[in-house]
Tab-separated table of C-alpha atoms in Angstrom:
chain	number	residue	atom	x	y	z
G	288	UNK	CA	13.506	-39.976	158.714
G	289	UNK	CA	11.044	-40.759	155.921
G	290	UNK	CA	13.674	-40.178	153.230
G	291	UNK	CA	16.193	-42.386	155.021
G	292	UNK	CA	13.673	-45.206	155.389
G	293	UNK	CA	12.670	-44.866	151.731
G	294	UNK	CA	16.312	-45.230	150.672
G	295	UNK	CA	16.728	-48.290	152.886
G	296	UNK	CA	13.599	-49.906	151.469
G	297	UNK	CA	14.895	-49.522	147.926
G	298	UNK	CA	16.947	-52.628	148.688
G	299	UNK	CA	14.930	-55.761	147.828
G	300	UNK	CA	16.355	-57.663	150.806
G	301	UNK	CA	14.842	-55.111	153.193
G	302	UNK	CA	11.720	-54.346	151.182
G	303	UNK	CA	10.506	-57.952	150.740
G	304	UNK	CA	9.986	-58.728	154.460
G	305	UNK	CA	8.040	-55.476	154.858
G	306	UNK	CA	5.730	-56.482	152.008
G	307	UNK	CA	5.218	-59.975	153.427
G	308	UNK	CA	4.359	-58.628	156.880
G	309	UNK	CA	2.060	-56.015	155.316
G	310	UNK	CA	0.050	-58.786	153.639
G	311	UNK	CA	-0.893	-59.980	157.114
G	312	UNK	CA	-1.190	-56.612	158.855
G	313	UNK	CA	-4.907	-56.944	159.601
G	314	UNK	CA	-4.437	-60.492	160.848
G	315	UNK	CA	-1.685	-59.333	163.206
G	316	UNK	CA	-3.817	-56.430	164.404
G	317	UNK	CA	-6.837	-58.636	165.056
G	318	UNK	CA	-5.086	-61.592	166.676
G	319	UNK	CA	-2.051	-60.294	168.603
G	320	UNK	CA	-3.959	-59.966	171.874
G	321	UNK	CA	-5.211	-63.545	171.506
G	322	UNK	CA	-1.616	-64.733	171.191
G	323	UNK	CA	-0.645	-62.816	174.326
G	324	UNK	CA	-3.616	-64.268	176.206
G	325	UNK	CA	-2.681	-67.755	175.003
G	326	UNK	CA	0.659	-67.296	176.774
G	327	UNK	CA	-0.616	-65.470	179.860
G	328	UNK	CA	-3.560	-67.728	180.719
G	329	UNK	CA	-1.540	-70.928	181.240
G	330	UNK	CA	1.207	-68.957	183.025
G	331	UNK	CA	-1.356	-67.549	185.448
G	332	UNK	CA	-2.033	-71.086	186.694
G	333	UNK	CA	1.619	-71.581	187.652
G	334	UNK	CA	0.834	-70.394	191.139
G	335	UNK	CA	3.145	-67.399	191.214
G	336	UNK	CA	3.653	-64.184	189.325
G	337	UNK	CA	5.430	-64.557	186.006
G	338	UNK	CA	7.675	-61.564	185.342
G	339	UNK	CA	6.764	-59.625	182.230
G	340	UNK	CA	3.614	-61.638	181.708
G	341	UNK	CA	1.342	-61.617	184.736
G	342	UNK	CA	2.961	-58.775	186.668
G	343	UNK	CA	2.390	-55.046	186.450
G	344	UNK	CA	4.688	-53.008	184.195
G	345	UNK	CA	6.692	-51.410	186.983
G	346	UNK	CA	10.161	-50.770	185.623
G	347	UNK	CA	13.083	-51.800	183.461
G	348	UNK	CA	13.025	-55.362	184.804
G	349	UNK	CA	9.496	-55.815	183.485
G	350	UNK	CA	10.541	-54.509	180.061
G	351	UNK	CA	13.467	-56.933	179.948
G	352	UNK	CA	11.225	-59.831	180.945
G	353	UNK	CA	8.651	-58.840	178.323
G	354	UNK	CA	11.339	-58.815	175.628
G	355	UNK	CA	12.155	-62.402	176.593
G	356	UNK	CA	8.477	-63.304	176.056
G	357	UNK	CA	8.312	-61.736	172.572
G	358	UNK	CA	9.456	-64.893	170.721
G	359	UNK	CA	6.727	-66.870	172.511
G	360	UNK	CA	4.109	-64.295	171.495
G	361	UNK	CA	5.431	-64.319	167.935
G	362	UNK	CA	5.293	-68.117	167.673
G	363	UNK	CA	1.752	-68.189	169.010
G	364	UNK	CA	0.705	-65.382	166.668
G	365	UNK	CA	2.167	-67.221	163.672
G	366	UNK	CA	0.224	-70.344	164.630
G	367	UNK	CA	-3.026	-68.436	165.101
G	368	UNK	CA	-2.499	-66.454	161.887
G	369	UNK	CA	-1.840	-69.589	159.853
G	370	UNK	CA	-5.094	-71.053	161.140
G	371	UNK	CA	-7.106	-67.837	160.673
G	372	UNK	CA	-5.671	-67.068	157.231
G	373	UNK	CA	-7.933	-69.605	155.534
G	374	UNK	CA	-10.966	-67.644	156.682
G	375	UNK	CA	-9.595	-64.392	155.280
G	376	UNK	CA	-9.129	-65.390	151.651
G	377	UNK	CA	-11.805	-65.451	148.985
G	378	UNK	CA	-13.203	-68.890	148.168
G	379	UNK	CA	-11.659	-70.689	145.201
G	380	UNK	CA	-13.415	-70.202	141.863
G	381	UNK	CA	-16.423	-72.455	141.590
G	382	UNK	CA	-16.781	-72.799	145.346
G	383	UNK	CA	-19.357	-70.995	147.402
G	384	UNK	CA	-18.475	-68.979	150.476
G	385	UNK	CA	-19.762	-69.794	153.926
G	386	UNK	CA	-23.488	-69.458	154.440
G	387	UNK	CA	-24.491	-66.260	156.196
């Protein structure tokens, strides 16, 4: 499988998105649960159970519902990551970092 993936990633059109996502890998790792909570918390106030979001993972129906929620999670994660990104880069030359 490794050799097949390596051959696929020799194509710039497939390799470039991997590199871009890799630049934000730590951001995604640190903030993905926050994005999920940002979707689940408001949904929990809807009064009823929201399939794939506030219900237990109990079968194929839950998986299908969760897949439907993935674009919402992704949009929230992009928003959070864009905001958090400014705290993850080194300060510009001549500028001091935040006080400890």
